[in-house]
């Protein structure tokens, strides 16, 4: 089926089912075009919490769709492809975290949303890359903190807030591929360009960046900066929104072809199938959901 026909069919089904399509910036460009909203993790969580649609088709990796279900249990949340998971989220098992908590009963656990519902249920508060600093700064000063599962966002936040924390050694394989060598090569080609990095990048990249922020923050920065050219240190799906919002600016991916393969599973064809077949429904055990919601709600209340 050609894209215009597919899009029309998706619109019909969406209206019939009172459905909304939420997509992350890393999904394929055509999927972003089908979406009612495209955003970063924080924005998509907020939208999932307040939409009055009956069905949410979540185009993102599993932890994002799970967050939507945790926040809106009465809604049907569908993922177009249940294989789309985040490797970083699998770098910490609930059992490991429970053991850690038994051994460190005073410790406050901050969970980056890139983790399973079970990990969120064990955490005191969640954060995203857009609000990690704010979340960590809000914690009582006299308690030890464990930040899970991303070592790079954890380390970046520790430095920017000036707060000692233990950091779990997880990482994002896509952002881990960015190196100082790639940056030096890109800078040699585009010496006037600002370098904008996602905080999931290795710490030497964040340290070398002119700006570090979430996907939405990077997109905003291009529009607000006086610079004309930018090297983008995150998954290249964000280039679509940057080019649409700032057509007068020139953007280069730090590493051509560096994509999140899981986000790219969210194809337009699967979005249509999700609506046609009501598949695949996200389910979260009620006990887990209630505890995970507390951690998400604490974050959303800030
Ligand atoms: P954002 O919160 O910036 O959208 O990032 C999500 C993510 O998975 C980055 O890899
Ligand atoms: Fe996970 Fe990295 Fe993909 Fe984000 S880009 S969803 S952190 S694997």
Coordinates of C-alpha atoms and ligand atoms in Angstrom, one line a residue:
X1 CA 0.0 0.0 0.0
X2 CA 1.3 3.5 -0.9
X3 CA 1.8 5.9 2.0
X4 CA -1.0 8.3 1.2
X5 CA -3.5 5.5 1.1
X6 CA -2.1 4.0 4.3
X7 CA -2.4 7.4 6.0
X8 CA -6.0 7.7 5.0
X9 CA -6.8 4.3 6.3
X10 CA -5.1 5.1 9.6
X11 CA -7.1 8.3 9.9
X12 CA -10.4 6.4 9.4
X13 CA -9.5 3.8 12.0
X14 CA -8.3 6.4 14.5
X15 CA -11.6 8.3 14.2
X16 CA -13.6 5.1 14.5
X17 CA -11.8 3.9 17.6
X18 CA -11.2 7.3 19.2
X19 CA -7.5 6.5 19.1
X20 CA -4.4 8.7 19.3
X21 CA -1.0 8.0 17.9
X22 CA 2.0 9.1 20.0
X23 CA 5.5 8.8 18.4
X24 CA 9.0 9.4 19.7
X25 CA 11.4 11.4 17.6
X26 CA 13.5 8.3 16.8
X27 CA 10.7 6.5 15.0
X28 CA 10.8 6.4 11.1
X29 CA 9.9 9.7 9.5
X30 CA 6.7 8.4 7.9
X31 CA 5.6 7.1 11.3
X32 CA 6.2 10.5 12.7
X33 CA 3.9 11.8 9.9
X34 CA 1.1 9.5 11.0
X35 CA 1.3 10.6 14.6
X36 CA -0.9 13.1 16.4
X37 CA 2.0 14.0 18.6
X38 CA 5.7 13.5 18.3
X39 CA 7.8 14.2 21.4
X40 CA 10.5 13.3 23.8
X41 CA 9.9 10.8 26.6
X42 CA 8.7 13.4 29.1
X43 CA 6.2 15.1 26.7
X44 CA 4.8 11.7 25.6
X45 CA 4.3 10.6 29.2
X46 CA 2.4 13.9 29.9
X47 CA 0.3 13.4 26.8
X48 CA -0.5 9.8 27.7
X49 CA -1.6 10.9 31.1
X50 CA -4.0 13.5 29.9
X51 CA -5.4 12.3 26.6
X52 CA -9.1 11.5 26.4
X53 CA -8.7 9.0 23.6
X54 CA -9.8 5.4 24.3
X55 CA -6.8 3.8 22.6
X56 CA -3.2 5.0 22.5
X57 CA -1.0 3.6 19.8
X58 CA 2.4 4.1 21.2
X59 CA 5.2 4.3 18.6
X60 CA 8.3 4.0 20.8
X61 CA 10.1 1.3 22.7
X62 CA 8.3 -0.8 25.3
X63 CA 9.2 1.2 28.4
X64 CA 7.4 4.2 26.9
X65 CA 4.2 2.3 26.0
X66 CA 4.4 0.8 29.5
X67 CA 4.6 4.2 31.1
X68 CA 1.5 5.2 29.1
X69 CA -0.4 2.2 30.5
X70 CA 0.8 2.8 34.0
X71 CA -0.5 6.4 33.8
X72 CA -3.7 5.6 32.0
X73 CA -4.8 2.1 33.0
X74 CA -8.4 2.5 31.8
X75 CA -7.1 3.0 28.2
X76 CA -6.1 0.4 25.7
X77 CA -2.4 1.0 24.9
X78 CA -1.1 -0.7 21.8
X79 CA 2.5 -1.2 20.6
X80 CA 2.8 -1.8 16.8
X81 CA 5.7 -4.2 17.5
X82 CA 6.2 -5.9 20.9
X83 CA 9.9 -6.7 20.0
X84 CA 10.8 -3.0 20.3
X85 CA 12.6 -2.9 23.6
X86 CA 15.4 -0.7 24.9
X87 CA 18.6 -2.6 25.6
X88 CA 19.5 -0.1 28.4
X89 CA 16.3 -1.0 30.2
X90 CA 17.4 -4.6 30.3
X91 CA 20.7 -3.8 31.9
X92 CA 19.1 -3.9 35.4
X93 CA 17.0 -6.7 36.7
X94 CA 14.3 -6.1 39.3
X95 CA 16.0 -8.7 41.5
X96 CA 19.3 -6.9 41.3
X97 CA 17.7 -3.7 42.4
X98 CA 15.7 -5.4 45.2
X99 CA 19.0 -6.9 46.5
X100 CA 20.7 -3.4 46.4
X101 CA 17.8 -1.9 48.3
X102 CA 18.0 -4.6 51.0
X103 CA 21.7 -3.9 51.4
X104 CA 21.2 -0.1 51.3
X105 CA 17.8 0.5 53.0
X106 CA 18.4 4.3 53.3
X107 CA 19.1 4.8 49.7
X108 CA 16.7 6.8 47.5
X109 CA 16.4 5.2 44.0
X110 CA 16.0 7.5 41.0
X111 CA 14.9 5.6 37.9
X112 CA 15.5 7.0 34.4
X113 CA 12.2 6.1 32.6
X114 CA 14.3 3.9 30.3
X115 CA 13.6 0.9 32.5
X116 CA 10.8 -1.7 33.1
X117 CA 7.6 -1.1 35.1
X118 CA 9.1 -3.4 37.7
X119 CA 12.1 -1.2 38.2
X120 CA 9.9 1.9 38.3
X121 CA 7.9 0.1 41.0
X122 CA 11.1 -0.3 43.1
X123 CA 12.1 3.4 42.6
X124 CA 11.2 6.4 44.7
X125 CA 11.0 8.7 41.7
X126 CA 11.4 8.6 37.9
X127 CA 13.1 11.1 35.7
X128 CA 13.7 11.6 32.0
X129 CA 16.7 13.2 30.2
X130 CA 14.6 16.4 30.2
X131 CA 14.2 16.7 34.0
X132 CA 16.9 14.5 35.6
X133 CA 18.6 17.6 37.1
X134 CA 15.4 19.0 38.6
X135 CA 14.4 15.5 40.0
X136 CA 17.8 14.9 41.6
X137 CA 18.0 18.5 43.0
X138 CA 14.6 17.9 44.6
X139 CA 15.8 15.0 46.8
X140 CA 16.6 15.3 50.5
X141 CA 20.3 16.2 50.9
X142 CA 21.0 13.8 53.8
X143 CA 20.2 10.5 52.0
X144 CA 22.3 8.4 49.7
X145 CA 21.0 8.2 46.1
X146 CA 21.3 5.5 43.5
X147 CA 20.6 6.5 39.9
X148 CA 19.6 3.7 37.5
X149 CA 20.1 2.4 34.8
X150 CA 22.1 4.9 32.7
X151 CA 25.6 5.6 33.7
X152 CA 26.0 8.5 31.4
X153 CA 22.9 10.4 32.2
X154 CA 23.6 9.6 35.9
X155 CA 27.2 11.0 35.7
X156 CA 26.1 14.1 33.7
X157 CA 23.4 14.8 36.3
X158 CA 25.7 14.3 39.2
X159 CA 28.1 16.9 37.8
X160 CA 25.5 19.4 36.7
X161 CA 23.6 19.3 40.0
X162 CA 26.7 18.8 42.2
X163 CA 25.1 15.9 44.0
X164 CA 27.0 12.7 45.0
X165 CA 25.2 9.6 43.7
X166 CA 25.9 6.0 43.0
X167 CA 25.3 5.3 39.3
X168 CA 24.2 2.0 37.8
X169 CA 26.6 1.0 34.9
X170 CA 23.9 0.7 32.1
X171 CA 24.2 2.5 28.8
X172 CA 22.5 3.0 25.4
X173 CA 24.3 1.1 22.7
X174 CA 23.2 3.7 20.1
X175 CA 24.6 6.7 22.0
X176 CA 27.7 4.7 23.1
X177 CA 28.8 4.6 19.4
X178 CA 29.6 8.3 19.5
X179 CA 33.3 9.0 20.0
X180 CA 35.6 11.9 20.3
X181 CA 37.2 10.8 17.1
X182 CA 33.9 11.1 15.2
X183 CA 33.4 14.5 16.8
X184 CA 36.9 15.7 15.7
X185 CA 36.2 14.5 12.2
X186 CA 32.8 16.3 12.1
X187 CA 34.4 19.5 13.6
X188 CA 37.1 19.4 10.9
X189 CA 34.4 19.4 8.2
X190 CA 32.2 21.9 10.0
X191 CA 34.4 24.1 12.2
X192 CA 31.7 26.7 12.9
X193 CA 29.0 24.1 13.9
X194 CA 27.8 23.9 17.5
X195 CA 27.9 20.4 18.9
X196 CA 24.6 19.3 20.6
X197 CA 24.6 16.1 22.6
X198 CA 22.1 13.9 24.3
X199 CA 23.1 13.1 27.9
X200 CA 23.1 9.4 27.1
X201 CA 26.3 10.1 25.1
X202 CA 29.5 9.0 26.8
X203 CA 30.7 11.6 29.3
X204 CA 33.6 12.9 27.2
X205 CA 31.1 13.8 24.5
X206 CA 28.8 15.6 26.9
X207 CA 31.9 17.4 28.3
X208 CA 32.9 18.5 24.7
X209 CA 29.4 19.6 23.8
X210 CA 28.2 23.2 23.5
X211 CA 24.8 22.1 24.7
X212 CA 23.5 18.9 26.4
X213 CA 19.8 18.1 26.5
X214 CA 16.9 15.8 25.7
X215 CA 15.7 15.3 22.2
X216 CA 13.2 18.1 22.5
X217 CA 15.7 20.4 24.1
X218 CA 18.2 19.8 21.3
X219 CA 15.4 20.6 18.7
X220 CA 14.7 23.9 20.6
X221 CA 18.3 24.8 20.9
X222 CA 18.8 24.7 17.2
X223 CA 16.0 27.3 16.8
X224 CA 17.2 29.5 19.6
X225 CA 21.0 29.5 18.9
X226 CA 22.6 32.2 16.7
X227 CA 24.8 29.4 15.1
X228 CA 23.9 28.4 11.6
X229 CA 25.3 24.9 11.6
X230 CA 25.0 22.0 14.2
X231 CA 26.4 18.6 14.7
X232 CA 23.8 16.4 16.4
X233 CA 24.9 13.8 18.9
X234 CA 21.8 11.7 19.2
X235 CA 19.7 9.3 17.1
X236 CA 19.2 10.8 13.7
X237 CA 15.4 10.6 13.8
X238 CA 15.4 14.0 15.4
X239 CA 16.7 15.6 12.2
X240 CA 13.2 15.6 10.7
X241 CA 11.8 17.8 13.5
X242 CA 14.9 20.0 13.5
X243 CA 14.7 20.6 9.7
X244 CA 11.0 21.3 9.9
X245 CA 11.2 23.7 12.8
X246 CA 14.4 25.4 11.8
X247 CA 14.6 25.3 8.0
X248 CA 17.2 28.0 7.9
X249 CA 19.7 26.0 9.9
X250 CA 22.0 23.2 8.7
X251 CA 22.3 20.0 10.7
X252 CA 24.7 17.1 10.4
X253 CA 24.4 13.8 12.3
X254 CA 27.5 13.2 14.4
X255 CA 27.6 9.6 12.9
X256 CA 25.7 9.0 9.7
X257 CA 23.4 6.0 10.0
X258 CA 23.5 5.8 13.8
X259 CA 20.0 4.7 14.5
X260 CA 18.1 2.9 17.4
X261 CA 17.1 -0.3 15.6
X262 CA 14.2 -0.8 18.1
X263 CA 12.6 2.5 17.4
X264 CA 12.9 1.8 13.7
X265 CA 10.7 -1.3 14.2
X266 CA 7.8 1.2 14.4
X267 CA 6.9 1.2 10.7
X268 CA 3.8 2.8 9.3
X269 CA 2.5 -0.6 8.1
X270 CA 2.6 -1.9 11.7
X271 CA 0.8 1.2 13.0
X272 CA -2.0 0.4 10.6
X273 CA -2.1 -3.3 11.6
X274 CA -2.1 -2.2 15.3
X275 CA -5.3 -0.3 14.7
X276 CA -6.9 -2.9 12.5
X277 CA -6.2 -5.8 14.8
X278 CA -6.1 -4.0 18.2
X279 CA -2.7 -5.5 18.7
X280 CA -0.4 -5.7 20.7
X281 CA -1.9 -4.7 23.9
X282 CA 0.4 -3.5 26.7
X283 CA -0.4 -5.1 30.1
X284 CA 1.2 -4.3 33.5
X285 CA 0.4 -6.2 36.7
X286 CA -1.8 -4.1 38.9
X287 CA 0.5 -4.2 42.0
X288 CA 3.4 -3.2 39.9
X289 CA 1.5 -0.5 38.1
X290 CA 0.3 1.1 41.3
X291 CA 3.8 1.3 42.7
X292 CA 5.4 2.4 39.4
X293 CA 2.7 5.1 39.0
X294 CA 3.8 6.6 42.4
X295 CA 7.3 7.1 41.1
X296 CA 6.1 8.5 37.8
X297 CA 3.6 10.8 39.5
X298 CA 6.3 12.2 41.8
X299 CA 8.2 13.1 38.7
X300 CA 5.2 14.6 36.9
X301 CA 4.3 16.7 39.9
X302 CA 7.6 18.6 39.9
Ligands
LIG1 P1 14.4 11.6 25.3 O1 13.8 11.6 26.7 O2 15.3 12.7 25.1 O3 13.3 11.6 24.3 O4 15.2 10.3 25.1 C1 14.7 9.0 25.1 C2 15.7 8.0 24.7 O5 15.4 6.9 24.7 C3 17.0 8.5 24.3 O6 17.7 7.4 23.8
LIG2 FE1 17.0 2.7 24.4 FE2 19.1 3.9 23.2 FE3 17.0 3.3 21.7 FE4 16.8 5.3 23.5 S1 18.1 5.2 21.7 S2 15.4 3.6 23.2 S3 18.1 4.5 25.1 S4 18.4 1.9 22.8

